[in-house]
């Protein structure tokens, strides 16, 4: 596996692969790689002959008082994991390479509406930061296909909308969430949990499963189901940010005839903000 830190080195390799007629799959990450990321790399390998992975902790998507400085950085372990997973190229730019005019001079990509609901309500500007960096990375890597985890379901939906609205020639592939044995969705932020919080954290998924069960039994009072789940989260020791039952395609509120739904939740546990979701086809 080749590792490059500059856009010019990256472009040399991409151009060579393009001349050879190779397809390129891309996996953007912020590093601290776990099995969830490696599942994205495995899927990328199925989709294209060449796999590029980026590791870039994007300052633009962290709000004030969020965990930009504390975000776990494990470059040596990450490179070893990617080598073993069969990635062809690791792109690891510095902040100045991605934002050469500083963060004040950035040209932003905004995906309105869908960026401002759910996680966007408590993290204003977050999805603008994500859309901007992913658009820039797509322009740098020029992939045929890019893989993102379904764990960040709102992010996946925002990026699908961005690619569609801006006619970007990149197929977006969602990859199923990887879970620990007790159901907790894998996340780099799980490392922030204390031992006691770690025992509580799987309640988030358990409560989402409860909502899915009620929907399968015919319940359709979305607001009642959401409120009940939020109360269950609070009783389990989490501080709910939201629980929402939405249409899977566009995160709009469903009408009774909609069958492809997603139940999304975010909750705080100590200093950690956990998110999870469950796709359900009724
Ligand atoms: O999901 C992530 O790790 C990040 O939001 C992403 C897509 C790499 C953009 O920084």
Tab-separated table of C-alpha atoms and ligand atoms in Angstrom:
chain	number	residue	atom	x	y	z
A	1	UNK	CA	0.000	0.000	0.000
A	2	UNK	CA	1.222	3.421	-0.979
A	3	UNK	CA	0.774	6.349	1.458
A	4	UNK	CA	0.650	9.924	0.156
A	5	UNK	CA	0.067	13.247	1.901
A	6	UNK	CA	-0.292	15.674	-1.004
A	7	UNK	CA	-2.946	16.118	-3.672
A	8	UNK	CA	-0.289	16.206	-6.420
A	9	UNK	CA	1.137	12.792	-5.401
A	10	UNK	CA	-2.400	11.436	-5.211
A	11	UNK	CA	-3.241	12.715	-8.698
A	12	UNK	CA	-0.142	11.079	-10.227
A	13	UNK	CA	-1.257	7.655	-9.004
A	14	UNK	CA	-4.927	8.186	-9.889
A	15	UNK	CA	-3.959	9.276	-13.431
A	16	UNK	CA	-1.829	6.147	-13.880
A	17	UNK	CA	-4.704	3.896	-12.818
A	18	UNK	CA	-7.103	5.775	-15.067
A	19	UNK	CA	-4.747	5.349	-18.058
A	20	UNK	CA	-4.745	1.619	-17.334
A	21	UNK	CA	-8.569	1.655	-17.394
A	22	UNK	CA	-8.941	0.752	-13.699
A	23	UNK	CA	-12.042	1.482	-11.629
A	24	UNK	CA	-11.468	3.306	-8.350
A	25	UNK	CA	-13.423	2.879	-5.122
A	26	UNK	CA	-12.998	5.357	-2.286
A	27	UNK	CA	-13.469	5.080	1.469
A	28	UNK	CA	-13.251	8.455	3.269
A	29	UNK	CA	-12.546	8.128	7.023
A	30	UNK	CA	-11.329	10.130	9.988
A	31	UNK	CA	-9.063	7.261	11.096
A	32	UNK	CA	-8.999	5.308	14.371
A	33	UNK	CA	-10.154	2.446	12.216
A	34	UNK	CA	-12.315	-0.382	13.546
A	35	UNK	CA	-14.099	-3.337	11.940
A	36	UNK	CA	-16.821	-1.031	10.611
A	37	UNK	CA	-14.259	0.861	8.523
A	38	UNK	CA	-12.637	-2.381	7.393
A	39	UNK	CA	-16.042	-3.617	6.193
A	40	UNK	CA	-16.176	-0.488	3.999
A	41	UNK	CA	-12.748	-1.348	2.571
A	42	UNK	CA	-13.856	-4.951	1.947
A	43	UNK	CA	-16.963	-3.704	0.086
A	44	UNK	CA	-14.824	-1.220	-1.878
A	45	UNK	CA	-12.565	-4.069	-2.985
A	46	UNK	CA	-15.600	-5.905	-4.367
A	47	UNK	CA	-16.626	-2.834	-6.342
A	48	UNK	CA	-13.389	-1.743	-8.025
A	49	UNK	CA	-9.895	-2.855	-8.900
A	50	UNK	CA	-8.272	-0.048	-6.890
A	51	UNK	CA	-9.182	1.133	-3.402
A	52	UNK	CA	-8.226	4.540	-2.017
A	53	UNK	CA	-8.787	5.292	1.702
A	54	UNK	CA	-8.437	8.766	3.163
A	55	UNK	CA	-7.741	9.585	6.792
A	56	UNK	CA	-8.494	13.197	7.583
A	57	UNK	CA	-9.948	14.553	10.828
A	58	UNK	CA	-11.964	17.325	9.233
A	59	UNK	CA	-12.058	20.406	11.493
A	60	UNK	CA	-14.973	21.860	9.519
A	61	UNK	CA	-17.440	19.274	10.796
A	62	UNK	CA	-16.713	19.804	14.504
A	63	UNK	CA	-18.622	22.521	16.341
A	64	UNK	CA	-17.268	24.702	19.114
A	65	UNK	CA	-16.777	22.667	22.280
A	66	UNK	CA	-16.914	19.379	20.355
A	67	UNK	CA	-14.180	16.736	20.406
A	68	UNK	CA	-11.879	17.848	17.534
A	69	UNK	CA	-8.762	17.857	19.734
A	70	UNK	CA	-9.731	14.723	21.657
A	71	UNK	CA	-10.722	12.767	18.528
A	72	UNK	CA	-8.607	9.570	18.612
A	73	UNK	CA	-5.689	9.557	16.182
A	74	UNK	CA	-3.926	6.213	15.650
A	75	UNK	CA	-1.964	6.596	12.385
A	76	UNK	CA	0.430	3.660	12.751
A	77	UNK	CA	-2.249	1.115	13.671
A	78	UNK	CA	-4.549	2.487	10.954
A	79	UNK	CA	-1.916	2.062	8.222
A	80	UNK	CA	-1.248	-1.527	9.337
A	81	UNK	CA	-4.966	-2.361	9.270
A	82	UNK	CA	-5.418	-0.853	5.814
A	83	UNK	CA	-2.394	-2.713	4.476
A	84	UNK	CA	-3.877	-5.992	5.752
A	85	UNK	CA	-7.330	-5.115	4.411
A	86	UNK	CA	-5.903	-4.745	0.910
A	87	UNK	CA	-6.232	-0.969	0.344
A	88	UNK	CA	-4.044	0.247	-2.530
A	89	UNK	CA	-3.501	3.833	-1.452
A	90	UNK	CA	-3.819	5.754	1.812
A	91	UNK	CA	-4.306	9.501	1.385
A	92	UNK	CA	-3.428	11.291	4.634
A	93	UNK	CA	-3.411	15.052	3.988
A	94	UNK	CA	-2.587	17.733	6.533
A	95	UNK	CA	-5.248	20.377	7.266
A	96	UNK	CA	-3.359	23.004	5.198
A	97	UNK	CA	-3.373	20.687	2.178
A	98	UNK	CA	-7.169	20.482	2.253
A	99	UNK	CA	-7.859	24.074	3.372
A	100	UNK	CA	-4.891	26.087	2.042
A	101	UNK	CA	-6.622	29.437	2.649
A	102	UNK	CA	-7.515	28.519	6.226
A	103	UNK	CA	-10.966	27.697	7.493
A	104	UNK	CA	-12.259	31.248	7.151
A	105	UNK	CA	-11.765	31.203	3.367
A	106	UNK	CA	-13.488	27.936	2.568
A	107	UNK	CA	-15.976	27.575	-0.305
A	108	UNK	CA	-18.758	25.532	1.248
A	109	UNK	CA	-21.137	22.920	-0.079
A	110	UNK	CA	-24.564	23.218	1.566
A	111	UNK	CA	-27.248	20.558	1.324
A	112	UNK	CA	-30.244	22.465	2.658
A	113	UNK	CA	-33.145	21.058	4.644
A	114	UNK	CA	-31.911	17.548	5.248
A	115	UNK	CA	-28.732	18.940	6.911
A	116	UNK	CA	-30.718	20.983	9.421
A	117	UNK	CA	-32.895	18.284	11.010
A	118	UNK	CA	-32.131	15.504	13.540
A	119	UNK	CA	-28.352	15.637	14.253
A	120	UNK	CA	-28.190	18.932	12.338
A	121	UNK	CA	-30.348	20.575	15.007
A	122	UNK	CA	-27.894	19.951	17.830
A	123	UNK	CA	-24.794	20.138	15.592
A	124	UNK	CA	-25.357	23.219	13.407
A	125	UNK	CA	-22.875	23.366	10.521
A	126	UNK	CA	-21.851	19.725	10.954
A	127	UNK	CA	-23.290	18.436	7.675
A	128	UNK	CA	-22.071	21.495	5.801
A	129	UNK	CA	-18.569	20.535	6.994
A	130	UNK	CA	-19.093	16.916	5.963
A	131	UNK	CA	-20.520	17.789	2.520
A	132	UNK	CA	-17.711	20.272	1.880
A	133	UNK	CA	-14.881	17.901	2.729
A	134	UNK	CA	-16.439	14.947	0.915
A	135	UNK	CA	-16.999	17.064	-2.221
A	136	UNK	CA	-13.364	18.191	-2.062
A	137	UNK	CA	-12.114	14.641	-1.498
A	138	UNK	CA	-14.233	13.411	-4.427
A	139	UNK	CA	-12.591	16.059	-6.631
A	140	UNK	CA	-9.159	14.968	-5.444
A	141	UNK	CA	-9.675	11.199	-5.756
A	142	UNK	CA	-12.242	11.196	-8.622
A	143	UNK	CA	-13.623	7.785	-7.642
A	144	UNK	CA	-16.234	5.760	-9.523
A	145	UNK	CA	-17.810	4.654	-6.266
A	146	UNK	CA	-17.527	5.667	-2.597
A	147	UNK	CA	-18.506	3.596	0.464
A	148	UNK	CA	-20.052	5.037	3.651
A	149	UNK	CA	-21.375	3.302	6.766
A	150	UNK	CA	-25.126	3.165	7.383
A	151	UNK	CA	-24.340	3.898	11.040
A	152	UNK	CA	-24.187	7.592	10.050
A	153	UNK	CA	-27.469	7.304	8.198
A	154	UNK	CA	-28.217	11.015	8.014
A	155	UNK	CA	-24.698	11.659	6.665
A	156	UNK	CA	-25.240	8.968	4.023
A	157	UNK	CA	-28.555	10.559	3.010
A	158	UNK	CA	-27.043	14.070	2.880
A	159	UNK	CA	-24.193	12.817	0.672
A	160	UNK	CA	-26.579	10.966	-1.671
A	161	UNK	CA	-28.524	14.210	-2.057
A	162	UNK	CA	-25.315	16.208	-2.663
A	163	UNK	CA	-24.117	13.840	-5.391
A	164	UNK	CA	-27.531	13.889	-7.044
A	165	UNK	CA	-28.008	17.671	-6.815
A	166	UNK	CA	-24.488	18.446	-8.080
A	167	UNK	CA	-24.499	15.701	-10.753
A	168	UNK	CA	-21.313	14.195	-9.379
A	169	UNK	CA	-20.324	11.046	-11.288
A	170	UNK	CA	-19.829	8.979	-8.114
A	171	UNK	CA	-22.010	6.072	-6.985
A	172	UNK	CA	-22.673	6.169	-3.227
A	173	UNK	CA	-22.716	2.777	-1.551
A	174	UNK	CA	-24.130	2.347	1.959
A	175	UNK	CA	-22.617	-0.485	4.016
A	176	UNK	CA	-24.426	-2.149	6.943
A	177	UNK	CA	-23.467	-1.103	10.474
A	178	UNK	CA	-21.014	-3.404	12.257
A	179	UNK	CA	-21.953	-4.134	15.862
A	180	UNK	CA	-20.249	-5.436	18.974
A	181	UNK	CA	-21.565	-8.751	20.369
A	182	UNK	CA	-24.006	-6.888	22.648
A	183	UNK	CA	-25.427	-4.809	19.772
A	184	UNK	CA	-23.541	-1.538	20.293
A	185	UNK	CA	-22.772	0.025	16.899
A	186	UNK	CA	-19.015	0.230	16.346
A	187	UNK	CA	-17.739	3.794	16.519
A	188	UNK	CA	-14.441	5.520	17.170
A	189	UNK	CA	-16.248	7.501	19.884
A	190	UNK	CA	-17.066	4.324	21.880
A	191	UNK	CA	-13.528	4.651	23.238
A	192	UNK	CA	-14.699	7.675	25.280
A	193	UNK	CA	-17.088	5.477	27.328
A	194	UNK	CA	-16.210	4.505	30.905
A	195	UNK	CA	-16.626	0.825	31.841
A	196	UNK	CA	-20.018	1.548	33.396
A	197	UNK	CA	-21.186	3.639	30.415
A	198	UNK	CA	-20.028	0.877	28.082
A	199	UNK	CA	-22.414	-1.520	29.883
A	200	UNK	CA	-25.300	0.944	29.428
A	201	UNK	CA	-24.574	1.914	25.801
A	202	UNK	CA	-26.175	-1.172	24.103
A	203	UNK	CA	-29.544	-0.019	25.490
A	204	UNK	CA	-29.686	2.424	22.584
A	205	UNK	CA	-29.874	-0.374	20.013
A	206	UNK	CA	-32.161	-2.463	22.236
A	207	UNK	CA	-34.638	0.421	22.448
A	208	UNK	CA	-34.524	0.963	18.662
A	209	UNK	CA	-35.284	-2.742	18.244
A	210	UNK	CA	-38.273	-2.279	20.557
A	211	UNK	CA	-39.622	0.511	18.313
A	212	UNK	CA	-39.091	-1.696	15.241
A	213	UNK	CA	-41.023	-4.497	16.952
A	214	UNK	CA	-43.984	-2.198	17.663
A	215	UNK	CA	-43.978	-0.950	14.057
A	216	UNK	CA	-43.974	-4.541	12.804
A	217	UNK	CA	-46.970	-5.231	15.068
A	218	UNK	CA	-48.874	-2.428	13.325
A	219	UNK	CA	-48.263	0.650	15.529
A	220	UNK	CA	-48.303	3.813	13.400
A	221	UNK	CA	-48.537	6.683	15.925
A	222	UNK	CA	-45.023	7.916	15.147
A	223	UNK	CA	-44.922	10.666	17.788
A	224	UNK	CA	-46.165	8.320	20.536
A	225	UNK	CA	-43.570	5.680	19.612
A	226	UNK	CA	-40.801	8.305	19.530
A	227	UNK	CA	-41.798	9.730	22.911
A	228	UNK	CA	-42.004	6.277	24.473
A	229	UNK	CA	-38.517	5.373	23.176
A	230	UNK	CA	-37.074	8.680	24.449
A	231	UNK	CA	-38.524	7.889	27.901
A	232	UNK	CA	-37.007	4.390	27.759
A	233	UNK	CA	-33.618	5.904	26.908
A	234	UNK	CA	-33.848	8.283	29.871
A	235	UNK	CA	-34.881	5.416	32.168
A	236	UNK	CA	-31.851	3.423	30.961
A	237	UNK	CA	-29.520	6.280	31.980
A	238	UNK	CA	-29.019	7.981	28.583
A	239	UNK	CA	-29.977	11.585	27.806
A	240	UNK	CA	-31.945	11.435	24.560
A	241	UNK	CA	-31.280	14.086	21.934
A	242	UNK	CA	-33.953	12.694	19.604
A	243	UNK	CA	-35.698	9.525	18.512
A	244	UNK	CA	-37.271	9.833	15.059
A	245	UNK	CA	-39.133	7.504	12.719
A	246	UNK	CA	-38.508	8.719	9.173
A	247	UNK	CA	-38.780	7.665	5.539
A	248	UNK	CA	-35.541	5.853	4.653
A	249	UNK	CA	-35.170	7.578	1.281
A	250	UNK	CA	-35.262	11.227	2.363
A	251	UNK	CA	-35.707	11.398	6.167
A	252	UNK	CA	-39.107	13.064	5.750
A	253	UNK	CA	-41.850	12.187	8.226
A	254	UNK	CA	-43.579	9.063	6.896
A	255	UNK	CA	-47.213	8.801	5.963
A	256	UNK	CA	-49.081	5.632	6.893
A	257	UNK	CA	-48.545	4.042	3.456
A	258	UNK	CA	-44.723	4.340	3.534
A	259	UNK	CA	-42.976	1.008	4.053
A	260	UNK	CA	-39.208	1.720	3.873
A	261	UNK	CA	-38.502	3.461	7.178
A	262	UNK	CA	-35.555	4.216	9.405
A	263	UNK	CA	-35.652	4.699	13.161
A	264	UNK	CA	-32.892	7.094	14.181
A	265	UNK	CA	-31.705	8.123	17.623
A	266	UNK	CA	-29.010	10.187	19.268
A	267	UNK	CA	-28.347	10.244	22.987
A	268	UNK	CA	-25.675	11.393	25.381
A	269	UNK	CA	-23.973	9.052	27.795
A	270	UNK	CA	-21.561	11.003	29.973
A	271	UNK	CA	-19.392	13.025	27.585
A	272	UNK	CA	-20.122	10.733	24.639
A	273	UNK	CA	-22.788	11.411	22.037
A	274	UNK	CA	-24.002	8.097	20.639
A	275	UNK	CA	-26.012	7.728	17.429
A	276	UNK	CA	-27.625	4.656	15.948
A	277	UNK	CA	-30.424	3.706	13.582
A	278	UNK	CA	-32.401	0.754	12.361
A	279	UNK	CA	-33.739	0.317	8.828
A	280	UNK	CA	-37.101	-1.400	8.671
A	281	UNK	CA	-39.249	-2.510	5.771
A	282	UNK	CA	-42.875	-2.873	6.790
B	1	LIG	O1	-17.928	9.496	8.581
B	1	LIG	C1	-16.822	10.057	8.700
B	1	LIG	O2	-15.845	9.465	9.173
B	1	LIG	C2	-16.672	11.496	8.227
B	1	LIG	O3	-17.820	12.228	8.474
B	1	LIG	C3	-16.246	11.608	6.765
B	1	LIG	C4	-17.305	11.045	5.829
B	1	LIG	C5	-14.940	10.863	6.549
B	1	LIG	C6	-16.044	13.080	6.380
B	1	LIG	O4	-15.073	13.675	7.165
